[in-house]
Amino acid sequence: NNYFLNITLPVKIDSQNTVIVRFYGENLQSTTGGQNINLSFNLNSALLPVGLQHETKSKKWRYLGLLMPKLSGHLKEETSVQDFQMGAYGLATYIKSDKFKIKFGLFYNREFFGNLFVPLFGIDWRVNDRFQMYGVLPSNYRLEYALLKKQLYVGLAMKWFTRSYHINLHNGSADSSNVYVRNQELQAKAFVEMYIAKRLVLFSEFGRTFNYSPSLYWS
């Protein structure tokens, strides 16, 4: 079972600079078994990305940089320095026009299984007044069609992400710093969005998750 909470707060400083503050929380309840081991986990993570988005005076380039400190593990039961991860996110956007933008960058996180580097690339393209595609691969990308302009939208989306959680087995002998759960998944889904007001959206999505595999590792 997976539960998520995601809050984003942009604070505009001036016409070129915006401070970005986010909070991302996750709860994972999982039972892992195999080779005489049967363990149930209630794992949590709390991520606080903070950074700056800067747009050049020419309006042709936009740069986003985020530092991403994270705690991930048995946070409700106990928290230690072993639960800490540090990550960073950098993205540059070339704005050819309001209808066409190119993005590229890099994501990094110090996972419990090692350093994770993910190159980023994306194209935002408003093909016509009803159809557009946008997002950043491989993490999140969408194809969207307006059934009713500014009111009702449908589309297809994909999302990929991987993360890890520190495990303390409380066995009194083993070093728990090298015990962790790694979880990764690829989501393919369809969505419907309805604008109730200019900044209020009601949405629904359904689809399929592939390669969902919360797995326990130790050495």
GROMACS .gro file of N, CA, C and O in nm, residues 15-119:
model
  420
   15SER      N    1   1.016   3.963  -1.167
   15SER     CA    2   0.974   3.911  -1.297
   15SER      C    3   1.063   3.800  -1.349
   15SER      O    4   1.024   3.726  -1.441
   16GLN      N    5   1.183   3.784  -1.291
   16GLN     CA    6   1.277   3.684  -1.339
   16GLN      C    7   1.302   3.569  -1.243
   16GLN      O    8   1.349   3.463  -1.285
   17ASN      N    9   1.274   3.587  -1.116
   17ASN     CA   10   1.313   3.489  -1.016
   17ASN      C   11   1.195   3.444  -0.930
   17ASN      O   12   1.115   3.527  -0.885
   18THR      N   13   1.189   3.313  -0.908
   18THR     CA   14   1.086   3.253  -0.825
   18THR      C   15   1.149   3.149  -0.733
   18THR      O   16   1.221   3.060  -0.779
   19VAL      N   17   1.125   3.162  -0.604
   19VAL     CA   18   1.170   3.062  -0.507
   19VAL      C   19   1.068   2.947  -0.506
   19VAL      O   20   0.947   2.971  -0.501
   20ILE      N   21   1.118   2.823  -0.513
   20ILE     CA   22   1.033   2.705  -0.513
   20ILE      C   23   1.054   2.628  -0.383
   20ILE      O   24   1.167   2.592  -0.349
   21VAL      N   25   0.947   2.604  -0.311
   21VAL     CA   26   0.951   2.522  -0.189
   21VAL      C   27   0.848   2.411  -0.205
   21VAL      O   28   0.731   2.438  -0.235
   22ARG      N   29   0.891   2.287  -0.185
   22ARG     CA   30   0.801   2.173  -0.198
   22ARG      C   31   0.809   2.085  -0.074
   22ARG      O   32   0.910   2.085  -0.003
   23PHE      N   33   0.703   2.011  -0.052
   23PHE     CA   34   0.706   1.903   0.047
   23PHE      C   35   0.647   1.779  -0.018
   23PHE      O   36   0.539   1.785  -0.079
   24TYR      N   37   0.718   1.667  -0.004
   24TYR     CA   38   0.671   1.541  -0.061
   24TYR      C   39   0.682   1.434   0.048
   24TYR      O   40   0.791   1.411   0.102
   25GLY      N   41   0.570   1.372   0.081
   25GLY     CA   42   0.570   1.267   0.181
   25GLY      C   43   0.514   1.138   0.124
   25GLY      O   44   0.426   1.140   0.038
   26GLU      N   45   0.568   1.025   0.171
   26GLU     CA   46   0.523   0.894   0.124
   26GLU      C   47   0.517   0.796   0.240
   26GLU      O   48   0.602   0.800   0.330
   27ASN      N   49   0.417   0.709   0.240
   27ASN     CA   50   0.407   0.599   0.334
   27ASN      C   51   0.393   0.470   0.255
   27ASN      O   52   0.307   0.459   0.168
   28LEU      N   53   0.480   0.374   0.282
   28LEU     CA   54   0.479   0.245   0.215
   28LEU      C   55   0.461   0.134   0.319
   28LEU      O   56   0.542   0.123   0.411
   29GLN      N   57   0.357   0.056   0.305
   29GLN     CA   58   0.333  -0.059   0.391
   29GLN      C   59   0.355  -0.184   0.307
   29GLN      O   60   0.286  -0.205   0.207
   30SER      N   61   0.453  -0.265   0.347
   30SER     CA   62   0.495  -0.377   0.262
   30SER      C   63   0.533  -0.497   0.346
   30SER      O   64   0.585  -0.484   0.457
   31THR      N   65   0.506  -0.616   0.291
   31THR     CA   66   0.550  -0.742   0.352
   31THR      C   67   0.647  -0.809   0.255
   31THR      O   68   0.615  -0.829   0.138
   32THR      N   69   0.767  -0.841   0.304
   32THR     CA   70   0.871  -0.902   0.222
   32THR      C   71   0.901  -1.042   0.274
   32THR      O   72   0.917  -1.061   0.395
   33GLY      N   73   0.910  -1.141   0.186
   33GLY     CA   74   0.936  -1.276   0.229
   33GLY      C   75   1.031  -1.349   0.137
   33GLY      O   76   1.054  -1.309   0.024
   34GLY      N   77   1.088  -1.458   0.189
   34GLY     CA   78   1.178  -1.541   0.109
   34GLY      C   79   1.296  -1.589   0.190
   34GLY      O   80   1.348  -1.516   0.275
   35GLN      N   81   1.340  -1.713   0.170
   35GLN     CA   82   1.456  -1.772   0.236
   35GLN      C   83   1.447  -1.758   0.387
   35GLN      O   84   1.534  -1.702   0.454
   36ASN      N   85   1.338  -1.808   0.444
   36ASN     CA   86   1.316  -1.810   0.589
   36ASN      C   87   1.305  -1.671   0.651
   36ASN      O   88   1.327  -1.655   0.771
   37ILE      N   89   1.275  -1.569   0.569
   37ILE     CA   90   1.256  -1.433   0.620
   37ILE      C   91   1.116  -1.387   0.582
   37ILE      O   92   1.077  -1.397   0.466
   38ASN      N   93   1.044  -1.338   0.679
   38ASN     CA   94   0.911  -1.282   0.654
   38ASN      C   95   0.898  -1.155   0.737
   38ASN      O   96   0.881  -1.161   0.859
   39LEU      N   97   0.913  -1.041   0.674
   39LEU     CA   98   0.918  -0.913   0.743
   39LEU      C   99   0.811  -0.819   0.690
   39LEU      O  100   0.788  -0.812   0.570
   40SER      N  101   0.747  -0.749   0.782
   40SER     CA  102   0.649  -0.646   0.744
   40SER      C  103   0.707  -0.510   0.780
   40SER      O  104   0.762  -0.491   0.890
   41PHE      N  105   0.694  -0.414   0.686
   41PHE     CA  106   0.751  -0.282   0.706
   41PHE      C  107   0.643  -0.175   0.692
   41PHE      O  108   0.554  -0.186   0.608
   42ASN      N  109   0.655  -0.074   0.774
   42ASN     CA  110   0.576   0.048   0.760
   42ASN      C  111   0.677   0.162   0.744
   42ASN      O  112   0.731   0.212   0.842
   43LEU      N  113   0.705   0.198   0.619
   43LEU     CA  114   0.814   0.289   0.587
   43LEU      C  115   0.761   0.426   0.547
   43LEU      O  116   0.652   0.437   0.490
   44ASN      N  117   0.840   0.529   0.575
   44ASN     CA  118   0.800   0.665   0.545
   44ASN      C  119   0.917   0.742   0.487
   44ASN      O  120   1.034   0.713   0.515
   45SER      N  121   0.886   0.841   0.405
   45SER     CA  122   0.988   0.933   0.356
   45SER      C  123   0.933   1.075   0.355
   45SER      O  124   0.813   1.096   0.334
   46ALA      N  125   1.020   1.169   0.382
   46ALA     CA  126   0.985   1.311   0.380
   46ALA      C  127   1.092   1.386   0.302
   46ALA      O  128   1.210   1.381   0.338
   47LEU      N  129   1.050   1.451   0.195
   47LEU     CA  130   1.142   1.520   0.104
   47LEU      C  131   1.107   1.668   0.102
   47LEU      O  132   0.990   1.705   0.091
   48LEU      N  133   1.211   1.756   0.112
   48LEU     CA  134   1.187   1.900   0.114
   48LEU      C  135   1.275   1.968   0.009
   48LEU      O  136   1.381   2.023   0.043
   49PRO      N  137   1.236   1.966  -0.118
   49PRO     CA  138   1.313   2.038  -0.220
   49PRO      C  139   1.295   2.190  -0.205
   49PRO      O  140   1.184   2.240  -0.190
   50VAL      N  141   1.407   2.260  -0.210
   50VAL     CA  142   1.408   2.406  -0.201
   50VAL      C  143   1.504   2.459  -0.307
   50VAL      O  144   1.616   2.409  -0.320
   51GLY      N  145   1.461   2.558  -0.384
   51GLY     CA  146   1.551   2.611  -0.487
   51GLY      C  147   1.498   2.736  -0.552
   51GLY      O  148   1.406   2.803  -0.502
   52LEU      N  149   1.556   2.766  -0.668
   52LEU     CA  150   1.527   2.890  -0.738
   52LEU      C  151   1.507   2.863  -0.887
   52LEU      O  152   1.581   2.786  -0.947
   53GLN      N  153   1.407   2.929  -0.944
   53GLN     CA  154   1.388   2.931  -1.088
   53GLN      C  155   1.418   3.071  -1.140
   53GLN      O  156   1.363   3.169  -1.090
   54HIS      N  157   1.507   3.077  -1.240
   54HIS     CA  158   1.549   3.205  -1.296
   54HIS      C  159   1.521   3.209  -1.446
   54HIS      O  160   1.555   3.114  -1.518
   55GLU      N  161   1.460   3.315  -1.492
   55GLU     CA  162   1.434   3.335  -1.634
   55GLU      C  163   1.514   3.455  -1.683
   55GLU      O  164   1.515   3.560  -1.618
   56THR      N  165   1.583   3.438  -1.795
   56THR     CA  166   1.665   3.546  -1.848
   56THR      C  167   1.579   3.661  -1.898
   56THR      O  168   1.460   3.645  -1.926
   57LYS      N  169   1.640   3.777  -1.910
   57LYS     CA  170   1.567   3.895  -1.956
   57LYS      C  171   1.512   3.878  -2.097
   57LYS      O  172   1.407   3.933  -2.132
   58SER      N  173   1.581   3.801  -2.179
   58SER     CA  174   1.535   3.777  -2.316
   58SER      C  175   1.416   3.681  -2.322
   58SER      O  176   1.356   3.665  -2.429
   59LYS      N  177   1.383   3.616  -2.209
   59LYS     CA  178   1.275   3.519  -2.201
   59LYS      C  179   1.301   3.395  -2.287
   59LYS      O  180   1.208   3.319  -2.316
   60LYS      N  181   1.427   3.372  -2.324
   60LYS     CA  182   1.460   3.256  -2.407
   60LYS      C  183   1.509   3.137  -2.325
   60LYS      O  184   1.506   3.024  -2.371
   61TRP      N  185   1.557   3.162  -2.203
   61TRP     CA  186   1.608   3.054  -2.120
   61TRP      C  187   1.549   3.063  -1.980
   61TRP      O  188   1.527   3.172  -1.928
   62ARG      N  189   1.524   2.944  -1.923
   62ARG     CA  190   1.477   2.934  -1.786
   62ARG      C  191   1.558   2.825  -1.716
   62ARG      O  192   1.578   2.716  -1.770
   63TYR      N  193   1.606   2.857  -1.596
   63TYR     CA  194   1.690   2.764  -1.521
   63TYR      C  195   1.626   2.733  -1.386
   63TYR      O  196   1.580   2.824  -1.317
   64LEU      N  197   1.624   2.605  -1.352
   64LEU     CA  198   1.569   2.562  -1.224
   64LEU      C  199   1.673   2.478  -1.151
   64LEU      O  200   1.727   2.382  -1.207
   65GLY      N  201   1.702   2.514  -1.026
   65GLY     CA  202   1.793   2.438  -0.943
   65GLY      C  203   1.731   2.410  -0.807
   65GLY      O  204   1.676   2.502  -0.744
   66LEU      N  205   1.736   2.285  -0.763
   66LEU     CA  206   1.678   2.245  -0.635
   66LEU      C  207   1.776   2.162  -0.555
   66LEU      O  208   1.843   2.074  -0.609
   67LEU      N  209   1.786   2.190  -0.426
   67LEU     CA  210   1.850   2.099  -0.331
   67LEU      C  211   1.739   2.017  -0.267
   67LEU      O  212   1.633   2.071  -0.233
   68MET      N  213   1.764   1.886  -0.246
   68MET     CA  214   1.656   1.795  -0.209
   68MET      C  215   1.695   1.707  -0.090
   68MET      O  216   1.724   1.587  -0.106
   69PRO      N  217   1.699   1.762   0.031
   69PRO     CA  218   1.725   1.678   0.149
   69PRO      C  219   1.606   1.585   0.177
   69PRO      O  220   1.490   1.624   0.159
   70LYS      N  221   1.637   1.464   0.225
   70LYS     CA  222   1.532   1.365   0.240
   70LYS      C  223   1.562   1.273   0.358
   70LYS      O  224   1.677   1.236   0.381
   71LEU      N  225   1.457   1.237   0.432
   71LEU     CA  226   1.463   1.133   0.533
   71LEU      C  227   1.378   1.017   0.485
   71LEU      O  228   1.264   1.038   0.439
   72SER      N  229   1.429   0.894   0.497
   72SER     CA  230   1.357   0.780   0.444
   72SER      C  231   1.387   0.656   0.527
   72SER      O  232   1.502   0.614   0.538
   73GLY      N  233   1.282   0.600   0.590
   73GLY     CA  234   1.301   0.480   0.672
   73GLY      C  235   1.186   0.462   0.769
   73GLY      O  236   1.072   0.497   0.740
   74HIS      N  237   1.219   0.409   0.890
   74HIS     CA  238   1.118   0.391   0.995
   74HIS      C  239   1.102   0.523   1.071
   74HIS      O  240   1.134   0.531   1.190
   75LEU      N  241   1.049   0.624   1.008
   75LEU     CA  242   1.051   0.757   1.067
   75LEU      C  243   0.955   0.770   1.184
   75LEU      O  244   0.979   0.850   1.275
   76LYS      N  245   0.845   0.697   1.184
   76LYS     CA  246   0.752   0.707   1.296
   76LYS      C  247   0.810   0.642   1.423
   76LYS      O  248   0.783   0.686   1.534
   77GLU      N  249   0.889   0.537   1.405
   77GLU     CA  250   0.945   0.466   1.520
   77GLU      C  251   1.071   0.533   1.570
   77GLU      O  252   1.093   0.544   1.690
   78GLU      N  253   1.157   0.575   1.480
   78GLU     CA  254   1.284   0.637   1.516
   78GLU      C  255   1.342   0.705   1.393
   78GLU      O  256   1.309   0.673   1.280
   79THR      N  257   1.429   0.802   1.417
   79THR     CA  258   1.496   0.873   1.309
   79THR      C  259   1.642   0.889   1.345
   79THR      O  260   1.675   0.927   1.458
   80SER      N  261   1.731   0.860   1.250
   80SER     CA  262   1.874   0.873   1.274
   80SER      C  263   1.940   0.930   1.150
   80SER      O  264   1.877   0.945   1.044
   81VAL      N  265   2.069   0.960   1.161
   81VAL     CA  266   2.144   1.014   1.047
   81VAL      C  267   2.152   0.912   0.934
   81VAL      O  268   2.174   0.949   0.819
   82GLN      N  269   2.136   0.784   0.967
   82GLN     CA  270   2.140   0.680   0.863
   82GLN      C  271   2.020   0.689   0.770
   82GLN      O  272   2.021   0.632   0.661
   83ASP      N  273   1.914   0.757   0.811
   83ASP     CA  274   1.794   0.772   0.728
   83ASP      C  275   1.806   0.887   0.628
   83ASP      O  276   1.717   0.906   0.546
   84PHE      N  277   1.915   0.964   0.635
   84PHE     CA  278   1.926   1.087   0.556
   84PHE      C  279   1.982   1.060   0.417
   84PHE      O  280   2.075   0.981   0.399
   85GLN      N  281   1.922   1.124   0.318
   85GLN     CA  282   1.972   1.127   0.180
   85GLN      C  283   1.982   1.272   0.134
   85GLN      O  284   1.909   1.359   0.183
   86MET      N  285   2.071   1.296   0.039
   86MET     CA  286   2.082   1.429  -0.020
   86MET      C  287   2.075   1.419  -0.171
   86MET      O  288   2.141   1.334  -0.231
   87GLY      N  289   1.994   1.505  -0.231
   87GLY     CA  290   1.979   1.503  -0.375
   87GLY      C  291   1.981   1.643  -0.433
   87GLY      O  292   1.980   1.744  -0.361
   88ALA      N  293   1.983   1.650  -0.565
   88ALA     CA  294   1.982   1.779  -0.635
   88ALA      C  295   1.915   1.759  -0.771
   88ALA      O  296   1.917   1.650  -0.828
   89TYR      N  297   1.857   1.869  -0.820
   89TYR     CA  298   1.784   1.866  -0.946
   89TYR      C  299   1.818   1.994  -1.022
   89TYR      O  300   1.805   2.104  -0.968
   90GLY      N  301   1.863   1.979  -1.146
   90GLY     CA  302   1.893   2.094  -1.231
   90GLY      C  303   1.828   2.077  -1.367
   90GLY      O  304   1.838   1.971  -1.428
   91LEU      N  305   1.759   2.182  -1.413
   91LEU     CA  306   1.689   2.175  -1.541
   91LEU      C  307   1.700   2.308  -1.613
   91LEU      O  308   1.672   2.414  -1.556
   92ALA      N  309   1.742   2.304  -1.739
   92ALA     CA  310   1.747   2.422  -1.825
   92ALA      C  311   1.642   2.409  -1.933
   92ALA      O  312   1.626   2.302  -1.992
   93THR      N  313   1.571   2.517  -1.961
   93THR     CA  314   1.466   2.517  -2.061
   93THR      C  315   1.493   2.625  -2.166
   93THR      O  316   1.510   2.742  -2.132
   94TYR      N  317   1.501   2.583  -2.291
   94TYR     CA  318   1.513   2.678  -2.402
   94TYR      C  319   1.374   2.706  -2.456
   94TYR      O  320   1.303   2.615  -2.499
   95ILE      N  321   1.333   2.832  -2.453
   95ILE     CA  322   1.198   2.871  -2.492
   95ILE      C  323   1.204   2.930  -2.633
   95ILE      O  324   1.234   3.048  -2.653
   96LYS      N  325   1.177   2.845  -2.730
   96LYS     CA  326   1.176   2.893  -2.868
   96LYS      C  327   1.055   2.982  -2.894
   96LYS      O  328   1.064   3.084  -2.963
   97SER      N  329   0.941   2.942  -2.838
   97SER     CA  330   0.818   3.020  -2.848
   97SER      C  331   0.724   2.972  -2.738
   97SER      O  332   0.755   2.879  -2.664
   98ASP      N  333   0.608   3.035  -2.728
   98ASP     CA  334   0.509   2.990  -2.631
   98ASP      C  335   0.460   2.849  -2.661
   98ASP      O  336   0.410   2.779  -2.573
   99LYS      N  337   0.477   2.806  -2.786
   99LYS     CA  338   0.427   2.675  -2.827
   99LYS      C  339   0.533   2.565  -2.824
   99LYS      O  340   0.498   2.447  -2.832
  100PHE      N  341   0.661   2.602  -2.814
  100PHE     CA  342   0.766   2.500  -2.824
  100PHE      C  343   0.881   2.531  -2.729
  100PHE      O  344   0.942   2.639  -2.737
  101LYS      N  345   0.912   2.434  -2.641
  101LYS     CA  346   1.020   2.448  -2.544
  101LYS      C  347   1.098   2.317  -2.536
  101LYS      O  348   1.040   2.209  -2.546
  102ILE      N  349   1.229   2.327  -2.516
  102ILE     CA  350   1.316   2.211  -2.501
  102ILE      C  351   1.380   2.217  -2.363
  102ILE      O  352   1.432   2.320  -2.322
  103LYS      N  353   1.381   2.101  -2.294
  103LYS     CA  354   1.434   2.095  -2.159
  103LYS      C  355   1.543   1.988  -2.151
  103LYS      O  356   1.532   1.883  -2.213
  104PHE      N  357   1.646   2.016  -2.071
  104PHE     CA  358   1.747   1.915  -2.044
  104PHE      C  359   1.811   1.944  -1.909
  104PHE      O  360   1.819   2.059  -1.866
  105GLY      N  361   1.855   1.838  -1.841
  105GLY     CA  362   1.913   1.857  -1.710
  105GLY      C  363   1.959   1.726  -1.649
  105GLY      O  364   1.980   1.626  -1.719
  106LEU      N  365   1.971   1.726  -1.515
  106LEU     CA  366   2.023   1.609  -1.445
  106LEU      C  367   1.961   1.602  -1.305
  106LEU      O  368   1.948   1.704  -1.236
  107PHE      N  369   1.923   1.481  -1.266
  107PHE     CA  370   1.877   1.455  -1.129
  107PHE      C  371   1.979   1.365  -1.060
  107PHE      O  372   2.030   1.270  -1.119
  108TYR      N  373   2.007   1.397  -0.933
  108TYR     CA  374   2.099   1.314  -0.853
  108TYR      C  375   2.039   1.290  -0.715
  108TYR      O  376   1.978   1.381  -0.656
  109ASN      N  377   2.056   1.169  -0.665
  109ASN     CA  378   2.020   1.141  -0.526
  109ASN      C  379   2.114   1.034  -0.471
  109ASN      O  380   2.150   0.938  -0.539
  110ARG      N  381   2.154   1.054  -0.346
  110ARG     CA  382   2.237   0.955  -0.278
  110ARG      C  383   2.145   0.852  -0.215
  110ARG      O  384   2.099   0.867  -0.102
  111GLU      N  385   2.113   0.747  -0.293
  111GLU     CA  386   2.026   0.642  -0.244
  111GLU      C  387   2.104   0.547  -0.153
  111GLU      O  388   2.228   0.550  -0.149
  112PHE      N  389   2.033   0.461  -0.081
  112PHE     CA  390   2.099   0.367   0.007
  112PHE      C  391   2.170   0.256  -0.071
  112PHE      O  392   2.255   0.186  -0.015
  113PHE      N  393   2.138   0.241  -0.200
  113PHE     CA  394   2.210   0.145  -0.284
  113PHE      C  395   2.323   0.211  -0.361
  113PHE      O  396   2.393   0.144  -0.437
  114GLY      N  397   2.344   0.341  -0.344
  114GLY     CA  398   2.454   0.410  -0.412
  114GLY      C  399   2.408   0.540  -0.476
  114GLY      O  400   2.296   0.587  -0.454
  115ASN      N  401   2.495   0.599  -0.556
  115ASN     CA  402   2.464   0.725  -0.624
  115ASN      C  403   2.372   0.699  -0.743
  115ASN      O  404   2.401   0.614  -0.827
  116LEU      N  405   2.263   0.773  -0.751
  116LEU     CA  406   2.168   0.760  -0.861
  116LEU      C  407   2.173   0.887  -0.946
  116LEU      O  408   2.140   0.997  -0.897
  117PHE      N  409   2.216   0.875  -1.071
  117PHE     CA  410   2.219   0.987  -1.167
  117PHE      C  411   2.117   0.957  -1.277
  117PHE      O  412   2.119   0.848  -1.335
  118VAL      N  413   2.031   1.054  -1.306
  118VAL     CA  414   1.930   1.036  -1.410
  118VAL      C  415   1.936   1.157  -1.504
  118VAL      O  416   1.900   1.268  -1.464
  119PRO      N  417   1.981   1.140  -1.630
  119PRO     CA  418   1.974   1.249  -1.728
  119PRO      C  419   1.828   1.282  -1.759
  119PRO      O  420   1.742   1.193  -1.765
   0.00000   0.00000   0.00000
